[in-house]
Short mmCIF file of C-alpha atoms and ligand atoms in Angstrom, two decimals:
data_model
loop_
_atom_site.label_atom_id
_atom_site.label_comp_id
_atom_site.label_asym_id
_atom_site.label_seq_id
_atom_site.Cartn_x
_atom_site.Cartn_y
_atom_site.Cartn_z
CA UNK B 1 -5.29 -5.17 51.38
CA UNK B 2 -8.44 -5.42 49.49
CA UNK B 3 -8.00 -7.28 45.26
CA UNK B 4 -8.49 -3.95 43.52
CA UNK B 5 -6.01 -2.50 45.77
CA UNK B 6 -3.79 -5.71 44.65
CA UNK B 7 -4.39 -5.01 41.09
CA UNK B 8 -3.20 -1.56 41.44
CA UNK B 9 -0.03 -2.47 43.22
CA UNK B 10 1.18 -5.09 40.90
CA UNK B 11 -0.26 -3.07 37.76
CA UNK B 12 3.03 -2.50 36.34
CA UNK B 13 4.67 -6.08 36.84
CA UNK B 14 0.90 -7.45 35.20
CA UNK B 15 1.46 -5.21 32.11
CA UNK B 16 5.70 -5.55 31.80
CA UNK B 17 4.89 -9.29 31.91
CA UNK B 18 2.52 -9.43 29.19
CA UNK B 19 4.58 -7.04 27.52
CA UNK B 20 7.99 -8.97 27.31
CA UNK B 21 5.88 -12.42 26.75
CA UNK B 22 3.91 -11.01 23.44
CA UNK B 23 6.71 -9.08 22.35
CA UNK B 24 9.61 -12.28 22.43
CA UNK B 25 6.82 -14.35 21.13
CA UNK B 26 5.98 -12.35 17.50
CA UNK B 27 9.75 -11.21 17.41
CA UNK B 28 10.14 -14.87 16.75
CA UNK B 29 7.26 -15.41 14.76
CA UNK B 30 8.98 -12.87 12.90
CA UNK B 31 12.27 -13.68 12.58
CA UNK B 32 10.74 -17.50 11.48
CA UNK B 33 8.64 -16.77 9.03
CA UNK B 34 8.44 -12.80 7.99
CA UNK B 35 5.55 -11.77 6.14
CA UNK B 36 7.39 -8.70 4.10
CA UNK B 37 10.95 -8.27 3.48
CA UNK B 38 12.37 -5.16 5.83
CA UNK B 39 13.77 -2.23 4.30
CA UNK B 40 15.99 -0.89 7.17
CA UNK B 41 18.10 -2.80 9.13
CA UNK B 42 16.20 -3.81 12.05
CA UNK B 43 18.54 -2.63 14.89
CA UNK B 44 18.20 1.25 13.84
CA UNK B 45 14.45 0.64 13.63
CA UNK B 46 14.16 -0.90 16.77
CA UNK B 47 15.68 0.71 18.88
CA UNK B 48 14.37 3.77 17.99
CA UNK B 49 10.94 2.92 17.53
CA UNK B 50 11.52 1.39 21.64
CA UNK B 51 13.26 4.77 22.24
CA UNK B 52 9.84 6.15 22.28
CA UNK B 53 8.03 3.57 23.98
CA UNK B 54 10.71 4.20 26.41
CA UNK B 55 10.01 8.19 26.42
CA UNK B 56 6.01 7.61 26.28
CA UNK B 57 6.08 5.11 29.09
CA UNK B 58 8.80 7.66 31.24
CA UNK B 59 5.64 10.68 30.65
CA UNK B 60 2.66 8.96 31.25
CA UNK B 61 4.19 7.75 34.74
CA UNK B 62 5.38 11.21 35.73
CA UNK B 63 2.19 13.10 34.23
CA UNK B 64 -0.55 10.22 35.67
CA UNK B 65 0.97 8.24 38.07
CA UNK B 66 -2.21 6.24 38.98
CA UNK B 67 -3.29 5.70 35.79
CA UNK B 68 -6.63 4.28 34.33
CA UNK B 69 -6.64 1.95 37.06
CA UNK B 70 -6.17 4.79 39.99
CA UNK B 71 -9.24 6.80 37.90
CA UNK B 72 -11.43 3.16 37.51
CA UNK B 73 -10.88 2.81 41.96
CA UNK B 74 -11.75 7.03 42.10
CA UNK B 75 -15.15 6.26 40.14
CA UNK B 76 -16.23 3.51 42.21
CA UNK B 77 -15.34 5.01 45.01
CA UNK B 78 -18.15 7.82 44.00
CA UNK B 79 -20.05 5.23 42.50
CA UNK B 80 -19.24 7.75 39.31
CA UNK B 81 -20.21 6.06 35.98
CA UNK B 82 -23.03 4.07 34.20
CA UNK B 83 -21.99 0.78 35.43
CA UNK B 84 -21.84 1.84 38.97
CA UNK B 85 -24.80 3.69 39.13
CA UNK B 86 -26.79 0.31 37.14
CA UNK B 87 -25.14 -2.43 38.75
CA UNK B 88 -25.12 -5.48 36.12
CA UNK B 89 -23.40 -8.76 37.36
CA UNK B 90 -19.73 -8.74 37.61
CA UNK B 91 -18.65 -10.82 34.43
CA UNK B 92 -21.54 -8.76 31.92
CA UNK B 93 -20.01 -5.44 33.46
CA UNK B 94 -16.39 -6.56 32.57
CA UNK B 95 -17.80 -7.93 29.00
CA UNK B 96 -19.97 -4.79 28.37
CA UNK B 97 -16.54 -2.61 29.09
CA UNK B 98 -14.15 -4.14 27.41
CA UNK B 99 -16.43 -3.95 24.13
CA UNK B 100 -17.05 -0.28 25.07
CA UNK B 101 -13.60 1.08 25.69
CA UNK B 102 -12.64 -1.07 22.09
CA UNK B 103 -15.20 0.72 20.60
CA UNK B 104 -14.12 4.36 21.92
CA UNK B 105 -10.17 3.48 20.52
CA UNK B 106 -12.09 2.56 17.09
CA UNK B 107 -13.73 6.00 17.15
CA UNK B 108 -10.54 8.00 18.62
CA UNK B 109 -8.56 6.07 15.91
CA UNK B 110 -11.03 7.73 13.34
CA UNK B 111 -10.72 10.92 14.83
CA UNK B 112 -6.64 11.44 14.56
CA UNK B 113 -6.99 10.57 10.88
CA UNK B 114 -9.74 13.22 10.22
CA UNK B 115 -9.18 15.96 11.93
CA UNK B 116 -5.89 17.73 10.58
CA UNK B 117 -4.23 19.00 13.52
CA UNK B 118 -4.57 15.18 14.76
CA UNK B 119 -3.36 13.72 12.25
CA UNK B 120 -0.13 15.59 12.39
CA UNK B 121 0.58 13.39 15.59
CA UNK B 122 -0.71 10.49 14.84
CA UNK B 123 1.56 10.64 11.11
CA UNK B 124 4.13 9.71 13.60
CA UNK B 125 2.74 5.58 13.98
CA UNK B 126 2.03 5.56 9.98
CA UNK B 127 5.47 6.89 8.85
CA UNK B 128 7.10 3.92 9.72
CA UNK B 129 8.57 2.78 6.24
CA UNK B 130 8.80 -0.96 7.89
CA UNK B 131 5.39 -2.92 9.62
CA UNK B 132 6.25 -4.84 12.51
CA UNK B 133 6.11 -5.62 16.43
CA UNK B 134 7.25 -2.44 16.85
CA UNK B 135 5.27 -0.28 14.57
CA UNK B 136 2.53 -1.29 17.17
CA UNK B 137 3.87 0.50 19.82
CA UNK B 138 5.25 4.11 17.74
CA UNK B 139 3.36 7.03 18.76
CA UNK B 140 4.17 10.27 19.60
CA UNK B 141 4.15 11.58 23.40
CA UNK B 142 1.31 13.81 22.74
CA UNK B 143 -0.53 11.37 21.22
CA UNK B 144 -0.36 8.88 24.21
CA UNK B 145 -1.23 11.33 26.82
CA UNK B 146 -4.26 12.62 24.55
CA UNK B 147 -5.32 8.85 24.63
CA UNK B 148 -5.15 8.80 27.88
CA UNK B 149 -7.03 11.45 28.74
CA UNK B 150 -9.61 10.06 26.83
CA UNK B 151 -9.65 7.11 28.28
CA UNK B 152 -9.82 8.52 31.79
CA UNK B 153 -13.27 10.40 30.30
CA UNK B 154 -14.58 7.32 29.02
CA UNK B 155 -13.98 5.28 32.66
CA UNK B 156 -15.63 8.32 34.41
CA UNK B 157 -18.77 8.17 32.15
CA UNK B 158 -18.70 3.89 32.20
CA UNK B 159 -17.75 3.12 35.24
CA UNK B 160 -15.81 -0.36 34.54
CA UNK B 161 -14.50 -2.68 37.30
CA UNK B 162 -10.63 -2.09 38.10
CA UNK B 163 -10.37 -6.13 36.75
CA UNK B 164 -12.05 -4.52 33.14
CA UNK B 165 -9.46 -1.76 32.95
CA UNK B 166 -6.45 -3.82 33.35
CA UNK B 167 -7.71 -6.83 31.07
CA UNK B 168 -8.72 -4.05 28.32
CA UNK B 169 -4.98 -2.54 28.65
CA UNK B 170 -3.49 -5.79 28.39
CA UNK B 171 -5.11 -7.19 25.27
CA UNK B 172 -4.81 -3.72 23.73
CA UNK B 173 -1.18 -3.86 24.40
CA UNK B 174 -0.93 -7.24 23.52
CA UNK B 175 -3.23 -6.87 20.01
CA UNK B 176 -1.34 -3.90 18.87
CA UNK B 177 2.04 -6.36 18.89
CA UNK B 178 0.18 -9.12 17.49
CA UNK B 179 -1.56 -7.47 14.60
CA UNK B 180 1.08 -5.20 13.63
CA UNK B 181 3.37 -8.18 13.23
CA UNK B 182 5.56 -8.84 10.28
CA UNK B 183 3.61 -11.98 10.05
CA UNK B 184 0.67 -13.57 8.31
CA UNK B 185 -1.85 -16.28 9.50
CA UNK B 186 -2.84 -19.08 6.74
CA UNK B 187 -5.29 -17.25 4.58
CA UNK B 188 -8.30 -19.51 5.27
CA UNK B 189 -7.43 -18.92 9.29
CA UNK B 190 -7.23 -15.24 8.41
CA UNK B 191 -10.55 -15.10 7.00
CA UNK B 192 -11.81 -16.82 10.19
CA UNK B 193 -10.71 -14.96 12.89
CA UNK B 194 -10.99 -12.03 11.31
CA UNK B 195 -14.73 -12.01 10.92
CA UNK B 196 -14.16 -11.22 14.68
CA UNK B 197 -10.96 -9.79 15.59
CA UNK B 198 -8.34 -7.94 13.59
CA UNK B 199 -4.87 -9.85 12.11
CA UNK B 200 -1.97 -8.46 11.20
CA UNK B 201 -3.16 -9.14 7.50
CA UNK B 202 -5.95 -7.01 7.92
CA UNK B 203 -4.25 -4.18 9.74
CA UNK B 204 -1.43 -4.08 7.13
CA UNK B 205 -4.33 -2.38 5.47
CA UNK B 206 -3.89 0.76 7.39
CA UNK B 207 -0.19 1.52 7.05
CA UNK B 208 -0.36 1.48 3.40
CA UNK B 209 1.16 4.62 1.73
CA UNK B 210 -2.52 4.73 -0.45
CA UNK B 211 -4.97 7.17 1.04
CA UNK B 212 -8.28 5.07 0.93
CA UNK B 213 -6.69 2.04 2.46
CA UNK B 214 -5.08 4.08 5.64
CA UNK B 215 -8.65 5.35 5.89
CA UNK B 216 -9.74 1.79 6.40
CA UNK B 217 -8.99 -0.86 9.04
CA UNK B 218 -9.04 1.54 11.77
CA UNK B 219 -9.92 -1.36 14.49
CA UNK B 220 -7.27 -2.79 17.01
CA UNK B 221 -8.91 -5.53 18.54
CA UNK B 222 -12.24 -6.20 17.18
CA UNK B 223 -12.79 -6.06 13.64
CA UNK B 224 -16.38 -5.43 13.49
CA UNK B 225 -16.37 -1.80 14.04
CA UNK B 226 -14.91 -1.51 10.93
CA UNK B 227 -18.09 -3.80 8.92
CA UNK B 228 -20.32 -2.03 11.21
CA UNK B 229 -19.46 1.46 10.21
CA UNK B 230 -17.92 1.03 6.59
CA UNK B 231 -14.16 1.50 6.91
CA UNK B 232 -13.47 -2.03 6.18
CA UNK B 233 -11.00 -2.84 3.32
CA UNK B 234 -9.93 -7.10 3.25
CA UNK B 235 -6.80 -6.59 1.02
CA UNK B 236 -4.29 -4.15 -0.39
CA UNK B 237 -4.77 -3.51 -3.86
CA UNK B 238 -1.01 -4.10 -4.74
CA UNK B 239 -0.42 -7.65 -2.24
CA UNK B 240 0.99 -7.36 1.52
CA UNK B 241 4.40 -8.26 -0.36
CA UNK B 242 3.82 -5.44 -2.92
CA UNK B 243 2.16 -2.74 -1.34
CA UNK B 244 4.33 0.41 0.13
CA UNK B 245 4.48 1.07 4.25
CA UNK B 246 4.15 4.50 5.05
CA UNK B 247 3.42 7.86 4.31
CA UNK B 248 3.80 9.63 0.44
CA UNK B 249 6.31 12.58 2.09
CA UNK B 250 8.42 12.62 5.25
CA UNK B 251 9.86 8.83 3.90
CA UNK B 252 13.55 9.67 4.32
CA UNK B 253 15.08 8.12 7.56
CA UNK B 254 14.96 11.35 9.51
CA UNK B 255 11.48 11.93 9.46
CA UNK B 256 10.58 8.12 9.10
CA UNK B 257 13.02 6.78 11.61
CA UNK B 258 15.15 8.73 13.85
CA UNK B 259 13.56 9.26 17.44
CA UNK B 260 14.39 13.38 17.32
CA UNK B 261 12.41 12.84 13.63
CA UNK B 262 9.49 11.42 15.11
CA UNK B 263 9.39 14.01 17.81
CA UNK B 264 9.63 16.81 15.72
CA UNK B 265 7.29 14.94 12.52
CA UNK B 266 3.95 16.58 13.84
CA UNK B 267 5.68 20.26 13.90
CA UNK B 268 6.66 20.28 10.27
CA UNK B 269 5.26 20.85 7.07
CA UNK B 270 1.81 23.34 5.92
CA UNK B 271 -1.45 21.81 7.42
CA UNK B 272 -2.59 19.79 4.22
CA UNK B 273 -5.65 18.27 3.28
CA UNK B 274 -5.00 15.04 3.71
CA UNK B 275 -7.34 14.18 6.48
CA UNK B 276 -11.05 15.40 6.69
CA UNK B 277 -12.58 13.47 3.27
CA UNK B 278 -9.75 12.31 1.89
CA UNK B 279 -10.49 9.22 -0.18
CA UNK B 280 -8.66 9.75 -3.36
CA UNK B 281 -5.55 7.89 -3.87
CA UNK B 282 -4.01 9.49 -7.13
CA UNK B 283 -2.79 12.70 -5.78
CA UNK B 284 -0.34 12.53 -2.78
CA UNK B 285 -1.01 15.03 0.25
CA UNK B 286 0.17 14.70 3.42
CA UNK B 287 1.73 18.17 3.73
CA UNK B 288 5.01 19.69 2.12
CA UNK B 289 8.48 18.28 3.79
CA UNK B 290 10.05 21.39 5.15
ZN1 ZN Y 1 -3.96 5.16 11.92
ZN1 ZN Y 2 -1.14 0.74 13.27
#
Protein backbone atom coordinates (compact mmCIF):
# COMPACT_ATOMS: atom_id res chain seq x y z
CA UNK A 1 0.00 0.00 0.00
CA UNK A 2 1.61 3.05 -1.30
CA UNK A 3 1.17 6.78 1.44
CA UNK A 4 -1.34 8.43 -0.88
CA UNK A 5 -3.20 5.29 -0.98
CA UNK A 6 -2.88 5.50 3.06
CA UNK A 7 -4.13 8.95 3.08
CA UNK A 8 -7.13 8.00 1.18
CA UNK A 9 -8.01 5.09 3.38
CA UNK A 10 -7.82 6.80 6.67
CA UNK A 11 -9.28 10.17 5.08
CA UNK A 12 -12.31 10.06 7.08
CA UNK A 13 -10.82 9.05 10.62
CA UNK A 14 -7.95 12.18 9.69
CA UNK A 15 -10.86 14.65 9.18
CA UNK A 16 -13.54 13.18 12.16
CA UNK A 17 -10.44 13.56 14.38
CA UNK A 18 -9.70 17.03 13.71
CA UNK A 19 -13.22 17.58 13.65
CA UNK A 20 -14.24 16.42 17.26
CA UNK A 21 -10.71 17.95 18.64
CA UNK A 22 -11.48 21.72 17.21
CA UNK A 23 -14.98 21.46 17.81
CA UNK A 24 -14.71 20.30 21.96
CA UNK A 25 -11.92 22.73 22.08
CA UNK A 26 -13.91 26.29 21.02
CA UNK A 27 -17.21 24.75 22.55
CA UNK A 28 -15.22 25.33 25.66
CA UNK A 29 -13.62 28.36 24.78
CA UNK A 30 -17.08 29.23 24.45
CA UNK A 31 -18.82 28.17 27.17
CA UNK A 32 -15.60 29.97 29.33
CA UNK A 33 -15.52 33.04 28.11
CA UNK A 34 -18.41 33.90 25.32
CA UNK A 35 -17.82 36.76 23.22
CA UNK A 36 -21.79 37.72 22.63
CA UNK A 37 -24.63 36.77 24.69
CA UNK A 38 -26.88 33.92 22.69
CA UNK A 39 -30.28 34.61 21.78
CA UNK A 40 -31.69 31.02 21.44
CA UNK A 41 -31.14 28.43 23.67
CA UNK A 42 -28.23 26.62 22.48
CA UNK A 43 -29.62 23.01 22.34
CA UNK A 44 -32.36 23.96 19.54
CA UNK A 45 -29.55 25.74 17.70
CA UNK A 46 -27.26 23.08 17.85
CA UNK A 47 -28.65 20.46 17.07
CA UNK A 48 -30.14 21.70 14.22
CA UNK A 49 -27.46 23.59 12.82
CA UNK A 50 -25.44 19.68 13.27
CA UNK A 51 -28.66 18.27 11.70
CA UNK A 52 -27.32 19.61 8.54
CA UNK A 53 -23.82 18.93 8.88
CA UNK A 54 -25.21 15.58 9.46
CA UNK A 55 -27.43 15.70 6.08
CA UNK A 56 -24.45 17.53 4.04
CA UNK A 57 -21.87 15.05 5.22
CA UNK A 58 -24.67 11.86 4.48
CA UNK A 59 -24.81 13.59 0.43
CA UNK A 60 -21.48 14.37 -0.31
CA UNK A 61 -20.52 10.62 0.64
CA UNK A 62 -23.29 9.08 -1.43
CA UNK A 63 -22.96 11.70 -4.43
CA UNK A 64 -18.73 11.66 -4.38
CA UNK A 65 -17.60 8.92 -2.58
CA UNK A 66 -13.86 9.51 -3.32
CA UNK A 67 -13.85 12.88 -2.78
CA UNK A 68 -11.18 15.65 -3.45
CA UNK A 69 -8.69 13.28 -2.43
CA UNK A 70 -9.93 10.32 -4.99
CA UNK A 71 -9.96 13.41 -7.85
CA UNK A 72 -6.19 14.83 -6.42
CA UNK A 73 -4.83 10.58 -6.97
CA UNK A 74 -7.05 10.65 -10.66
CA UNK A 75 -4.94 13.88 -11.71
CA UNK A 76 -1.69 12.57 -10.89
CA UNK A 77 -2.36 9.59 -12.15
CA UNK A 78 -2.73 11.57 -15.73
CA UNK A 79 -0.23 13.83 -14.61
CA UNK A 80 -3.53 16.29 -15.15
CA UNK A 81 -2.87 19.79 -13.66
CA UNK A 82 -0.26 22.65 -13.48
CA UNK A 83 1.68 21.23 -10.73
CA UNK A 84 2.05 17.92 -12.32
CA UNK A 85 2.81 18.94 -15.57
CA UNK A 86 5.73 21.72 -13.81
CA UNK A 87 7.03 19.67 -11.17
CA UNK A 88 8.19 22.17 -8.24
CA UNK A 89 9.68 20.45 -5.05
CA UNK A 90 7.33 18.69 -2.85
CA UNK A 91 6.95 21.20 0.18
CA UNK A 92 6.64 24.61 -2.50
CA UNK A 93 3.90 22.45 -4.40
CA UNK A 94 1.97 21.78 -1.08
CA UNK A 95 2.64 25.66 -0.03
CA UNK A 96 1.74 27.02 -3.55
CA UNK A 97 -1.75 24.84 -3.19
CA UNK A 98 -2.86 25.42 -0.15
CA UNK A 99 -2.57 29.34 -0.87
CA UNK A 100 -4.33 28.60 -4.20
CA UNK A 101 -7.31 26.54 -3.22
CA UNK A 102 -7.70 29.49 -0.11
CA UNK A 103 -7.71 31.84 -2.64
CA UNK A 104 -10.44 30.05 -5.00
CA UNK A 105 -12.91 29.70 -1.52
CA UNK A 106 -12.18 33.65 -1.17
CA UNK A 107 -13.39 34.15 -4.74
CA UNK A 108 -16.35 31.40 -4.61
CA UNK A 109 -17.27 33.10 -1.25
CA UNK A 110 -17.61 36.41 -3.36
CA UNK A 111 -19.46 34.80 -5.91
CA UNK A 112 -22.60 33.31 -3.68
CA UNK A 113 -23.01 36.83 -2.30
CA UNK A 114 -23.20 38.47 -5.81
CA UNK A 115 -24.84 36.59 -7.92
CA UNK A 116 -28.65 36.36 -6.83
CA UNK A 117 -29.62 32.95 -7.49
CA UNK A 118 -26.41 32.11 -5.19
CA UNK A 119 -27.07 33.95 -2.72
CA UNK A 120 -30.41 32.39 -2.12
CA UNK A 121 -28.33 29.28 -0.88
CA UNK A 122 -25.78 30.61 0.66
CA UNK A 123 -28.61 33.03 2.91
CA UNK A 124 -28.85 29.73 4.57
CA UNK A 125 -25.03 30.14 6.65
CA UNK A 126 -25.89 34.06 7.25
CA UNK A 127 -29.43 33.59 8.71
CA UNK A 128 -28.21 32.24 11.69
CA UNK A 129 -29.58 34.83 14.34
CA UNK A 130 -26.66 33.38 16.82
CA UNK A 131 -22.51 33.31 15.70
CA UNK A 132 -20.82 30.41 16.92
CA UNK A 133 -18.89 26.95 16.40
CA UNK A 134 -21.64 25.96 14.65
CA UNK A 135 -22.56 28.77 12.41
CA UNK A 136 -19.20 27.60 10.78
CA UNK A 137 -20.41 24.57 9.62
CA UNK A 138 -24.44 25.73 8.34
CA UNK A 139 -24.82 25.48 4.75
CA UNK A 140 -27.25 24.25 2.64
CA UNK A 141 -26.85 20.76 0.69
CA UNK A 142 -26.71 22.47 -2.56
CA UNK A 143 -24.35 24.71 -1.51
CA UNK A 144 -21.79 22.03 -0.34
CA UNK A 145 -21.99 19.93 -3.36
CA UNK A 146 -21.62 23.21 -5.62
CA UNK A 147 -18.36 23.73 -3.52
CA UNK A 148 -17.35 20.71 -4.20
CA UNK A 149 -17.60 20.61 -7.56
CA UNK A 150 -15.61 23.49 -7.64
CA UNK A 151 -13.11 22.29 -5.87
CA UNK A 152 -12.77 19.13 -7.91
CA UNK A 153 -12.26 21.85 -11.07
CA UNK A 154 -9.75 23.68 -9.29
CA UNK A 155 -7.56 20.22 -8.34
CA UNK A 156 -7.93 19.20 -12.07
CA UNK A 157 -6.52 22.57 -13.33
CA UNK A 158 -3.67 22.67 -10.14
CA UNK A 159 -2.76 19.54 -9.76
CA UNK A 160 -1.93 19.50 -5.80
CA UNK A 161 -0.30 16.54 -3.98
CA UNK A 162 -2.98 14.17 -2.20
CA UNK A 163 -0.89 15.45 1.29
CA UNK A 164 -2.07 19.36 -0.02
CA UNK A 165 -5.70 18.33 -0.39
CA UNK A 166 -6.17 16.79 2.90
CA UNK A 167 -4.07 19.51 4.92
CA UNK A 168 -6.20 22.31 2.94
CA UNK A 169 -9.57 20.39 4.08
CA UNK A 170 -8.45 20.13 7.47
CA UNK A 171 -7.48 23.69 8.30
CA UNK A 172 -10.54 24.83 6.32
CA UNK A 173 -12.61 22.70 8.51
CA UNK A 174 -10.79 23.53 11.39
CA UNK A 175 -10.70 27.66 10.58
CA UNK A 176 -14.32 27.79 9.85
CA UNK A 177 -14.89 26.45 13.77
CA UNK A 178 -12.28 28.61 15.01
CA UNK A 179 -13.19 31.89 13.45
CA UNK A 180 -16.79 31.58 13.67
CA UNK A 181 -16.43 31.10 17.40
CA UNK A 182 -18.42 32.88 20.01
CA UNK A 183 -15.09 34.03 21.17
CA UNK A 184 -12.67 36.91 20.96
CA UNK A 185 -8.78 36.99 21.08
CA UNK A 186 -7.17 40.02 23.24
CA UNK A 187 -7.51 42.93 20.91
CA UNK A 188 -3.77 43.66 20.53
CA UNK A 189 -3.39 39.62 19.60
CA UNK A 190 -6.30 40.20 17.23
CA UNK A 191 -4.68 42.86 15.42
CA UNK A 192 -1.61 40.56 15.09
CA UNK A 193 -2.70 37.58 13.71
CA UNK A 194 -5.01 39.01 11.77
CA UNK A 195 -2.68 40.93 9.53
CA UNK A 196 -2.34 37.25 8.34
CA UNK A 197 -5.11 35.03 9.04
CA UNK A 198 -8.75 35.67 9.83
CA UNK A 199 -10.24 35.64 13.78
CA UNK A 200 -13.40 35.19 14.79
CA UNK A 201 -13.39 39.07 15.50
CA UNK A 202 -12.85 39.78 12.08
CA UNK A 203 -15.27 37.30 10.59
CA UNK A 204 -18.07 38.48 12.94
CA UNK A 205 -17.85 41.13 10.31
CA UNK A 206 -19.62 39.09 7.76
CA UNK A 207 -22.68 37.82 9.60
CA UNK A 208 -23.76 41.20 10.46
CA UNK A 209 -27.43 41.95 9.51
CA UNK A 210 -25.81 45.47 7.69
CA UNK A 211 -25.33 45.05 3.98
CA UNK A 212 -21.78 46.61 3.50
CA UNK A 213 -20.27 44.68 6.34
CA UNK A 214 -21.65 41.04 5.02
CA UNK A 215 -20.07 42.26 1.79
CA UNK A 216 -16.78 42.39 3.61
CA UNK A 217 -14.61 39.79 5.35
CA UNK A 218 -15.28 37.24 2.86
CA UNK A 219 -11.83 35.26 3.75
CA UNK A 220 -11.78 31.91 5.81
CA UNK A 221 -8.34 31.33 6.42
CA UNK A 222 -6.15 33.98 5.19
CA UNK A 223 -7.06 37.41 5.64
CA UNK A 224 -5.17 39.04 2.98
CA UNK A 225 -7.43 38.39 0.17
CA UNK A 226 -9.64 40.58 1.66
CA UNK A 227 -6.67 43.82 1.88
CA UNK A 228 -5.63 42.62 -1.40
CA UNK A 229 -8.88 43.03 -3.19
CA UNK A 230 -10.81 45.68 -0.99
CA UNK A 231 -13.50 43.79 0.94
CA UNK A 232 -11.82 44.31 4.16
CA UNK A 233 -13.86 45.90 7.03
CA UNK A 234 -11.72 45.68 10.86
CA UNK A 235 -14.88 46.37 13.01
CA UNK A 236 -18.64 46.51 13.13
CA UNK A 237 -19.92 49.82 13.25
CA UNK A 238 -22.29 49.07 16.26
CA UNK A 239 -19.46 46.70 18.61
CA UNK A 240 -19.33 42.68 18.31
CA UNK A 241 -21.60 43.00 21.58
CA UNK A 242 -23.97 45.45 19.79
CA UNK A 243 -24.16 44.61 16.37
CA UNK A 244 -27.22 42.23 15.01
CA UNK A 245 -26.39 38.41 13.56
CA UNK A 246 -28.22 37.69 10.62
CA UNK A 247 -30.24 38.54 7.87
CA UNK A 248 -32.98 41.81 7.79
CA UNK A 249 -36.07 39.15 6.76
CA UNK A 250 -36.43 35.40 7.24
CA UNK A 251 -35.28 36.17 11.28
CA UNK A 252 -38.14 34.21 12.85
CA UNK A 253 -37.02 30.69 14.12
CA UNK A 254 -38.47 28.85 11.17
CA UNK A 255 -36.58 30.32 8.58
CA UNK A 256 -33.54 31.18 10.92
CA UNK A 257 -33.40 27.93 12.79
CA UNK A 258 -35.38 24.93 12.10
CA UNK A 259 -33.49 22.32 9.80
CA UNK A 260 -36.85 21.91 7.31
CA UNK A 261 -36.41 26.12 7.41
CA UNK A 262 -33.04 26.05 6.26
CA UNK A 263 -33.81 23.54 3.60
CA UNK A 264 -36.55 25.23 2.22
CA UNK A 265 -34.82 29.18 2.96
CA UNK A 266 -33.29 29.32 -0.67
CA UNK A 267 -36.88 28.40 -2.33
CA UNK A 268 -38.75 31.28 -0.80
CA UNK A 269 -39.28 34.75 -1.27
CA UNK A 270 -39.07 37.13 -4.97
CA UNK A 271 -35.39 37.20 -6.26
CA UNK A 272 -34.35 40.66 -4.67
CA UNK A 273 -31.62 42.85 -5.21
CA UNK A 274 -29.73 42.32 -2.53
CA UNK A 275 -26.67 40.82 -4.06
CA UNK A 276 -24.98 42.14 -7.33
CA UNK A 277 -23.82 45.96 -5.98
CA UNK A 278 -25.36 46.07 -3.01
CA UNK A 279 -23.49 48.38 -0.67
CA UNK A 280 -26.11 50.48 0.91
CA UNK A 281 -27.08 49.71 4.35
CA UNK A 282 -30.26 51.96 4.96
CA UNK A 283 -32.78 50.10 3.01
CA UNK A 284 -33.28 46.36 3.89
CA UNK A 285 -33.51 43.79 0.86
CA UNK A 286 -33.00 40.43 1.02
CA UNK A 287 -36.26 39.36 -0.65
CA UNK A 288 -39.99 39.39 0.69
CA UNK A 289 -40.77 36.47 3.47
CA UNK A 290 -43.45 34.46 1.81
ZN1 LIG B 1 -21.02 34.83 3.31
ZN1 LIG C 1 -19.45 32.60 7.99
Amino acid sequence: MTFSELVIQYEIAIRLIFFLGIFGLMAWWESRAPRRPLSLPRAVRWSNNLGLVFLNTLTLRLLFPAAAVGVAAFAAERGWGLLNYYPVPFAWAVVISVVAMDLVIYLQHVLVHAVPALWRLHRVHHADLDYDVTTGARFHPIEIILSMLIKFATIVVLGPPLVAVILFEVILNAMAMFNHGNVGLPGWLDRIVRLLFVTPDMHRVHHSVEDNEANSNFGFNLAIWDRLFGTYIAQPRAGHRGMTIGIHRYRQPKWATWLPGMLALPFVGRISGYAINRREWSKPDDGDPP
